[in-house]
């Protein structure tokens, strides 16, 4: 079976390219997923799984679990997964022995709860639900693994949200669907959000956007997945939002569910939550002229349905419901390379919604968290997949020195590459701390001031128009 990156011809206003995904190297043959009884995988292995058989499943899809997120602190790693009953914080420091550290009951619980969503900001966990009379819950994570006190639990701002996003660079919480089409909240006080804007109430042209199902927001620019279109909104002036780009036609059109922007600022992935459709790649570098690039699919059958994609550098991670968790390299977006997959739901698929809900690939260990709607939280080792031909393989690592660093760290630039270079700095939990553009000129290294950083592990990413490179360094203090 050939796993490929393919596309169908778009409308004439789009700019198609024809491309086929390369076969995975290292002498490994792709295993057919036609068998419904085997738990199939390619270049990946499950290190551990957490689940609780006592939790009730929903009436709708027999699903107990939903969204996943991750967090790291004090040398420990945690997986965060939602269920019909609330929020489960799982200690995955030893991935072979995941243990529930804390359970936070949801304000609304039971067999009607399909959706919970999570994001973190400044050691706070934000949790919402899209069913029943729910609340916004904010938990303090600084006391883990012993406790995660709830510091805010109220429906004063809203009862429901289908999904949320936090623009950590601008201290803004975004809520999508649920109690309102779309809303922006200030996190100037992380424990007490305040409303900045509900555009459906005050922006005359917002009717062209309507209900926002999900979105990716960075630097006050919002990339909206609003069911039958994708809109790009400039929200720097929150009192007067500007529509700066949109698309209403694309190959294999469906229900525009979710998307993610690459750190290079121009590559965007979009998933239609529609059976039998592939995910789509776009160049959004010019919002006024969005360019379709390619589609990527598993080709496992008409019941396949993507749910949530995300980027980590040039790695494209996708939770694909019945098909499980899939990973590609998009170092060349027109020729995506399959790196591996792990089928979390090895049962026969039908035209429903079961299997892998979400994926979180940002833990310092490199292990990947996957939530399966029926089977719980998986901890996946992808090191073999990344050794195939991917973004963390040979030649993709940056050289950083000194390591540990005190006042500054030097970042060696990839040989032969030219700027401008986009530099991103993240903490151990994956939170974006800084982004900037360096021209570099003929320099062979960049220097990053680390005096303002707390002691700990950090991830630095450097990208240009040709690719991206990563490295980790440790910040310490001079004795």
Coordinates of C-alpha atoms in Angstrom, one line a residue:
X1 CA 0.0 0.0 0.0
X2 CA 1.5 3.3 -1.0
X3 CA 1.0 6.1 1.5
X4 CA 1.0 9.3 -0.5
X5 CA 0.6 13.0 -0.5
X6 CA -2.0 13.8 -3.1
X7 CA -4.5 16.3 -4.2
X8 CA -7.5 16.7 -6.4
X9 CA -7.7 19.7 -8.7
X10 CA -9.0 22.8 -6.9
X11 CA -11.1 25.6 -8.2
X12 CA -9.4 27.7 -10.9
X13 CA -8.6 30.4 -8.4
X14 CA -6.3 28.1 -6.5
X15 CA -2.8 27.1 -7.4
X16 CA -2.4 23.3 -7.4
X17 CA 0.8 21.3 -7.4
X18 CA 1.0 17.5 -8.1
X19 CA 3.2 15.5 -5.7
X20 CA 3.6 12.0 -4.3
X21 CA 4.9 11.2 -0.9
X22 CA 8.2 9.4 -0.9
X23 CA 8.3 5.9 0.5
X24 CA 9.8 5.6 4.0
X25 CA 13.5 4.6 3.9
X26 CA 15.5 2.3 6.2
X27 CA 14.3 -0.9 4.5
X28 CA 11.0 -0.8 6.3
X29 CA 8.0 -1.8 4.3
X30 CA 4.6 -0.2 5.0
X31 CA 2.3 -2.6 6.7
X32 CA -1.2 -2.9 5.3
X33 CA -3.8 -1.6 7.8
X34 CA -6.6 -3.7 6.2
X35 CA -6.6 -6.0 9.2
X36 CA -9.0 -4.9 11.9
X37 CA -7.6 -7.1 14.6
X38 CA -3.9 -6.0 14.7
X39 CA -2.6 -2.9 16.4
X40 CA -0.5 -1.6 13.6
X41 CA 2.4 0.8 13.7
X42 CA 5.3 2.1 11.7
X43 CA 8.5 3.4 13.3
X44 CA 6.6 4.0 16.6
X45 CA 5.9 2.2 19.8
X46 CA 3.6 2.8 22.8
X47 CA 5.6 3.2 26.0
X48 CA 2.5 3.3 28.2
X49 CA -1.2 3.9 28.4
X50 CA -3.4 5.4 31.1
X51 CA -7.1 4.7 31.3
X52 CA -9.8 4.3 34.0
X53 CA -12.4 1.7 33.2
X54 CA -14.7 3.1 35.9
X55 CA -15.3 6.3 33.9
X56 CA -18.6 6.4 32.0
X57 CA -18.8 6.7 28.2
X58 CA -21.1 9.0 26.3
X59 CA -24.4 8.1 24.8
X60 CA -23.3 9.4 21.5
X61 CA -20.0 7.8 20.4
X62 CA -19.2 5.5 23.4
X63 CA -16.3 7.9 24.1
X64 CA -15.0 8.4 27.6
X65 CA -12.0 10.7 26.7
X66 CA -11.4 13.8 24.6
X67 CA -8.7 16.5 24.4
X68 CA -5.1 16.2 25.4
X69 CA -2.4 18.7 26.4
X70 CA 1.0 18.5 28.2
X71 CA 3.0 20.2 30.8
X72 CA 6.5 19.9 32.3
X73 CA 7.9 21.3 35.5
X74 CA 10.8 20.6 37.9
X75 CA 12.0 17.7 35.8
X76 CA 8.7 16.0 35.6
X77 CA 6.3 15.6 32.7
X78 CA 2.5 15.4 32.7
X79 CA -0.2 14.5 30.3
X80 CA -3.6 16.3 30.6
X81 CA -6.6 14.5 29.3
X82 CA -10.3 15.2 29.6
X83 CA -13.1 12.7 30.2
X84 CA -16.8 12.7 30.8
X85 CA -16.2 13.4 34.4
X86 CA -13.5 16.1 34.4
X87 CA -9.7 16.8 34.0
X88 CA -7.1 14.1 34.6
X89 CA -3.5 15.2 35.1
X90 CA -1.2 12.1 34.5
X91 CA 2.4 11.9 35.6
X92 CA 4.2 10.5 32.6
X93 CA 7.7 11.1 33.8
X94 CA 8.1 7.3 33.7
X95 CA 6.2 6.7 30.4
X96 CA 6.0 3.0 31.1
X97 CA 4.2 3.6 34.4
X98 CA 1.8 6.6 33.9
X99 CA 0.0 7.5 37.1
X100 CA -2.9 9.9 37.8
X101 CA -1.5 12.7 39.9
X102 CA -4.6 14.9 40.2
X103 CA -8.2 14.7 39.1
X104 CA -10.3 17.9 38.9
X105 CA -14.1 17.2 38.6
X106 CA -15.8 19.1 35.9
X107 CA -18.6 21.5 36.8
X108 CA -20.8 19.5 34.4
X109 CA -20.2 15.7 34.3
X110 CA -21.7 12.6 32.8
X111 CA -22.7 10.8 29.7
X112 CA -23.6 13.9 27.8
X113 CA -20.0 15.4 27.9
X114 CA -18.2 14.9 24.6
X115 CA -15.9 17.9 24.6
X116 CA -13.3 19.3 27.0
X117 CA -10.4 21.5 25.9
X118 CA -7.2 22.6 27.6
X119 CA -4.4 25.1 27.3
X120 CA -1.7 26.3 29.6
X121 CA -0.3 29.7 30.4
X122 CA 2.2 30.8 33.1
X123 CA 1.7 27.6 35.2
X124 CA -2.0 27.8 34.9
X125 CA -4.3 25.2 33.2
X126 CA -7.4 26.5 31.5
X127 CA -10.3 24.0 31.0
X128 CA -13.6 24.3 29.3
X129 CA -16.5 22.1 28.1
X130 CA -19.0 22.4 25.3
X131 CA -21.9 20.6 27.0
X132 CA -24.3 21.5 29.8
X133 CA -24.1 24.3 32.3
X134 CA -20.3 24.3 32.5
X135 CA -17.7 26.8 33.7
X136 CA -14.3 28.1 32.9
X137 CA -11.8 26.4 35.3
X138 CA -8.3 27.6 36.0
X139 CA -5.9 25.4 37.9
X140 CA -2.6 26.2 39.6
X141 CA 0.0 23.7 38.4
X142 CA 2.9 24.8 40.5
X143 CA 2.1 22.3 43.3
X144 CA 2.3 19.2 41.0
X145 CA 2.6 16.3 41.5
X146 CA 0.9 16.7 44.8
X147 CA -2.0 19.0 43.9
X148 CA -3.5 21.4 41.3
X149 CA -5.7 23.8 43.2
X150 CA -8.6 25.3 41.3
X151 CA -8.2 29.1 41.5
X152 CA -11.1 30.0 39.3
X153 CA -14.3 28.1 38.6
X154 CA -17.2 30.2 37.3
X155 CA -19.8 30.6 34.6
X156 CA -19.7 34.4 35.0
X157 CA -17.8 34.8 31.7
X158 CA -19.3 31.9 29.8
X159 CA -20.7 28.4 30.4
X160 CA -19.5 26.7 27.2
X161 CA -16.7 26.8 24.7
X162 CA -16.1 24.3 21.9
X163 CA -12.3 25.0 21.8
X164 CA -9.8 27.5 23.2
X165 CA -6.5 29.0 22.3
X166 CA -4.0 31.1 24.3
X167 CA -1.7 33.5 22.4
X168 CA 1.0 33.4 25.0
X169 CA 2.9 36.3 23.3
X170 CA 0.0 38.7 23.9
X171 CA -1.6 37.2 27.0
X172 CA -5.0 36.6 25.3
X173 CA -7.4 33.7 25.7
X174 CA -9.6 33.0 22.7
X175 CA -12.9 31.0 22.9
X176 CA -14.5 29.5 19.9
X177 CA -18.2 28.5 19.6
X178 CA -20.2 27.4 22.6
X179 CA -21.7 30.4 24.4
X180 CA -20.6 32.8 21.6
X181 CA -19.4 32.6 18.1
X182 CA -15.9 33.9 19.1
X183 CA -14.6 35.9 22.0
X184 CA -11.2 37.4 23.2
X185 CA -10.3 37.6 26.8
X186 CA -7.3 39.4 28.5
X187 CA -5.0 37.3 30.7
X188 CA -3.2 40.3 32.1
X189 CA -4.2 38.7 35.4
X190 CA -4.0 35.0 34.5
X191 CA -6.4 34.1 37.3
X192 CA -9.1 36.6 36.3
X193 CA -9.8 36.9 32.6
X194 CA -11.6 39.9 31.3
X195 CA -13.5 40.4 28.1
X196 CA -11.8 42.3 25.3
X197 CA -14.2 41.6 22.4
X198 CA -17.2 39.6 21.1
X199 CA -17.1 40.6 17.5
X200 CA -20.5 39.2 16.7
X201 CA -22.0 42.0 18.9
X202 CA -20.0 45.0 17.6
X203 CA -18.3 44.3 14.3
X204 CA -20.7 44.9 11.3
X205 CA -19.0 42.5 8.9
X206 CA -18.7 39.6 11.3
X207 CA -21.7 37.9 9.7
X208 CA -19.4 37.0 6.9
X209 CA -17.4 34.9 9.4
X210 CA -20.1 33.6 11.7
X211 CA -19.5 30.7 14.1
X212 CA -15.8 29.9 14.6
X213 CA -15.2 26.2 15.3
X214 CA -11.5 26.4 16.1
X215 CA -8.6 28.8 15.5
X216 CA -4.9 29.4 15.8
X217 CA -3.9 32.9 17.1
X218 CA -0.4 34.3 17.3
X219 CA 0.8 37.9 17.6
X220 CA -2.8 39.2 17.5
X221 CA -3.4 37.6 14.1
X222 CA -6.2 34.9 14.1
X223 CA -6.5 32.1 11.6
X224 CA -10.1 31.0 11.9
X225 CA -11.6 27.6 11.0
X226 CA -15.2 28.5 10.6
X227 CA -16.8 25.5 9.0
X228 CA -17.2 26.5 5.4
X229 CA -14.3 29.0 5.1
X230 CA -11.0 30.1 6.6
X231 CA -10.6 33.8 7.6
X232 CA -7.4 35.6 8.7
X233 CA -8.2 38.5 11.1
X234 CA -5.9 41.3 12.3
X235 CA -6.8 41.9 15.9
X236 CA -4.0 44.3 16.9
X237 CA -6.6 47.0 17.3
X238 CA -9.2 44.9 19.2
X239 CA -11.8 47.7 18.9
X240 CA -11.5 47.6 15.1
X241 CA -10.6 44.1 13.7
X242 CA -9.5 43.9 10.1
X243 CA -10.3 41.0 7.7
X244 CA -7.0 40.5 5.9
X245 CA -7.5 37.3 4.1
X246 CA -9.9 34.4 3.4
X247 CA -10.5 31.2 1.4
X248 CA -13.8 29.6 0.6
X249 CA -12.7 27.0 -1.9
X250 CA -10.2 24.2 -1.6
X251 CA -9.6 20.7 -2.8
X252 CA -11.8 18.0 -1.2
X253 CA -13.9 20.6 0.6
X254 CA -15.6 19.6 3.9
X255 CA -16.2 20.8 7.4
X256 CA -13.3 23.1 8.2
X257 CA -12.6 21.9 11.7
X258 CA -9.1 23.0 12.8
X259 CA -5.7 24.2 11.7
X260 CA -2.2 25.2 12.8
X261 CA 0.4 27.7 11.7
X262 CA 4.0 26.6 11.2
X263 CA 6.5 28.7 13.2
X264 CA 7.9 29.9 9.8
X265 CA 4.8 32.1 9.7
X266 CA 3.6 31.1 6.2
X267 CA 2.8 27.3 6.1
X268 CA -0.6 26.5 7.4
X269 CA -2.3 23.1 7.8
X270 CA -6.1 22.7 7.8
X271 CA -8.2 19.6 8.6
X272 CA -11.7 19.0 7.3
X273 CA -13.6 16.9 9.8
X274 CA -15.3 15.1 6.9
X275 CA -15.0 11.4 6.2
X276 CA -12.7 10.5 3.3
X277 CA -11.0 13.9 3.0
X278 CA -7.3 14.6 3.4
X279 CA -5.6 17.4 5.3
X280 CA -4.6 20.5 3.3
X281 CA -1.4 22.6 3.2
X282 CA -1.5 26.4 2.3
X283 CA 1.0 29.2 1.9
X284 CA -0.6 32.1 3.9
X285 CA 2.5 34.3 3.8
X286 CA 0.4 36.8 1.8
X287 CA -3.0 36.7 3.5
X288 CA -4.5 38.5 0.5
X289 CA -3.3 35.7 -1.9
X290 CA -3.5 32.4 0.0
X291 CA -1.9 29.6 -2.1
X292 CA -3.0 26.0 -1.9
X293 CA 0.0 23.7 -1.8
X294 CA -1.0 20.1 -1.4
X295 CA -3.1 17.5 0.4
X296 CA -1.9 14.7 2.6
X297 CA -3.9 11.6 3.4
X298 CA -3.6 8.1 4.9
X299 CA -5.5 6.4 2.0
X300 CA -7.0 3.9 4.4
X301 CA -10.6 4.2 3.1
X302 CA -13.7 6.4 2.9
X303 CA -14.2 6.3 6.6
X304 CA -10.9 8.0 7.4
X305 CA -11.3 11.3 9.1
X306 CA -8.6 13.7 10.4
X307 CA -9.3 15.6 13.6
X308 CA -6.5 17.8 15.0
X309 CA -3.1 18.6 13.2
X310 CA -0.2 20.5 14.7
X311 CA 3.4 21.4 13.7
X312 CA 6.6 21.0 15.7
X313 CA 9.2 22.5 13.5
X314 CA 8.9 20.6 10.2
X315 CA 7.1 17.7 11.9
X316 CA 3.4 17.5 11.1
X317 CA 1.6 15.5 13.8
X318 CA -2.1 14.5 13.2
X319 CA -4.7 12.6 15.2
X320 CA -6.7 10.8 12.6
X321 CA -9.6 9.2 14.6
X322 CA -9.9 5.5 13.5
X323 CA -6.5 5.6 11.8
X324 CA -4.7 6.7 14.9
X325 CA -1.7 9.0 15.2
X326 CA 0.3 9.9 12.0
X327 CA 3.5 11.8 11.5
X328 CA 5.0 13.4 8.4
X329 CA 8.0 15.6 7.6
X330 CA 7.0 18.7 5.7
X331 CA 10.5 20.2 5.3
X332 CA 9.4 20.3 1.6
X333 CA 5.7 21.1 1.8
X334 CA 5.1 20.0 -1.7
X335 CA 6.7 16.5 -1.0
X336 CA 5.6 15.4 2.4
X337 CA 7.4 12.3 3.8
X338 CA 5.6 9.8 5.9
X339 CA 7.7 9.1 9.0
X340 CA 5.4 6.8 11.0
X341 CA 2.1 6.0 12.5
X342 CA 0.5 4.3 15.5
X343 CA -3.0 2.9 15.4
X344 CA -4.6 3.6 18.8
X345 CA -7.9 2.2 17.7
X346 CA -7.4 -1.1 15.9
X347 CA -11.1 -1.9 15.6
X348 CA -13.1 -1.8 12.3
X349 CA -14.0 1.7 11.4
X350 CA -17.4 3.0 10.3
X351 CA -18.7 6.5 9.5
X352 CA -18.7 7.7 13.1
X353 CA -16.2 9.4 15.4
X354 CA -13.9 7.1 17.4
X355 CA -10.2 6.8 18.0
X356 CA -7.4 9.4 18.2
X357 CA -8.8 12.7 19.3
X358 CA -5.7 14.9 19.8
X359 CA -1.9 14.9 19.9
X360 CA 0.7 16.8 22.0
X361 CA 4.3 16.5 20.8
X362 CA 6.0 19.2 22.9
X363 CA 7.3 17.4 26.0
X364 CA 11.0 17.9 26.7
X365 CA 11.6 14.1 26.5
X366 CA 10.4 14.0 22.9
X367 CA 7.6 11.5 23.8
X368 CA 4.3 12.2 22.2
X369 CA 0.9 12.2 24.0
X370 CA -2.1 11.0 22.1
X371 CA -5.7 10.9 23.5
X372 CA -8.0 8.1 22.2
X373 CA -11.7 8.6 22.7
X374 CA -12.3 5.0 23.9
X375 CA -8.8 4.0 25.2
X376 CA -7.3 6.9 27.1
X377 CA -3.9 8.5 27.1
X378 CA -1.0 6.9 25.1
X379 CA 2.6 7.8 25.5
X380 CA 4.4 7.2 22.2
X381 CA 8.1 6.9 21.4
X382 CA 8.7 8.4 17.9
X383 CA 12.5 8.4 18.0
X384 CA 12.7 5.7 15.3
X385 CA 10.3 7.7 13.1
X386 CA 12.5 10.8 13.4
X387 CA 15.6 8.9 12.4
X388 CA 14.0 8.0 9.0
X389 CA 14.4 11.3 7.1
X390 CA 12.7 13.8 9.3
X391 CA 13.2 17.2 10.8
X392 CA 15.1 15.8 13.8
X393 CA 17.4 13.5 11.7
X394 CA 20.9 14.1 10.7
X395 CA 21.7 17.7 9.9
X396 CA 18.6 19.1 11.5
X397 CA 20.1 19.8 15.0
X398 CA 21.6 23.1 15.8
X399 CA 24.8 23.4 17.7
X400 CA 24.5 25.5 20.9
X401 CA 27.3 26.6 23.3
X402 CA 28.1 27.0 26.1
X403 CA 25.6 24.4 27.4
X404 CA 24.7 24.9 30.2
X405 CA 24.6 28.7 29.6
X406 CA 24.5 31.5 32.1
X407 CA 24.3 35.0 30.5
X408 CA 24.1 34.0 26.8
X409 CA 24.0 31.1 24.4
X410 CA 25.5 30.9 20.9
X411 CA 23.5 29.2 18.2
X412 CA 25.5 27.8 15.2
X413 CA 23.7 28.4 11.9
X414 CA 23.3 25.5 9.5
X415 CA 26.1 25.4 7.0
X416 CA 25.3 27.0 3.6
X417 CA 22.0 28.5 4.8
X418 CA 21.1 32.1 4.4
X419 CA 18.7 34.4 6.3
X420 CA 16.5 36.0 7.2
X421 CA 16.2 33.5 10.1
X422 CA 13.2 33.3 12.3
X423 CA 14.2 32.5 15.9
X424 CA 11.8 31.0 18.4
X425 CA 12.5 30.3 22.1
X426 CA 10.2 27.9 24.1
X427 CA 10.3 26.7 27.7
X428 CA 10.2 23.1 28.7
X429 CA 6.4 23.0 28.5
X430 CA 6.4 24.2 24.9
X431 CA 5.2 27.7 25.7
X432 CA 6.5 30.3 23.2
X433 CA 8.6 32.9 25.1
X434 CA 10.1 34.9 22.3
X435 CA 10.1 35.2 18.5
X436 CA 12.2 37.5 16.4
X437 CA 13.8 37.8 12.9
X438 CA 17.6 37.9 12.5
X439 CA 19.1 38.9 9.2
X440 CA 22.5 37.3 10.2
X441 CA 24.3 38.5 7.0
X442 CA 27.5 36.4 6.7
X443 CA 27.5 35.4 10.4
X444 CA 27.8 31.7 11.2
X445 CA 26.2 32.0 14.6
X446 CA 23.5 33.9 16.5
X447 CA 23.7 34.9 20.1
X448 CA 20.7 34.8 22.5
X449 CA 20.7 36.8 25.7
X450 CA 19.7 34.4 28.6
X451 CA 20.1 36.6 31.6
X452 CA 16.3 37.1 32.0
X453 CA 15.5 33.4 31.9
X454 CA 14.8 31.2 34.9
X455 CA 17.0 28.1 35.4
X456 CA 15.7 25.2 33.3
X457 CA 15.7 23.6 29.9
X458 CA 14.8 25.5 26.8
X459 CA 14.1 24.7 23.1
X460 CA 15.5 27.1 20.4
X461 CA 14.2 26.8 16.9
X462 CA 15.7 28.5 13.9
X463 CA 14.0 28.5 10.5
X464 CA 14.3 30.1 7.0
X465 CA 12.6 29.6 3.7
X466 CA 14.3 26.3 3.2
X467 CA 13.7 24.5 6.5
X468 CA 14.0 24.6 10.3
X469 CA 16.4 23.4 12.9
X470 CA 16.2 22.9 16.7
X471 CA 18.3 22.4 19.7
X472 CA 17.9 22.4 23.5
X473 CA 20.1 24.1 26.1
X474 CA 20.1 24.4 29.8
X475 CA 20.0 27.8 31.6
X476 CA 21.8 27.9 34.9
X477 CA 23.2 30.6 37.2
X478 CA 26.9 31.3 37.8
X479 CA 28.1 29.9 41.2

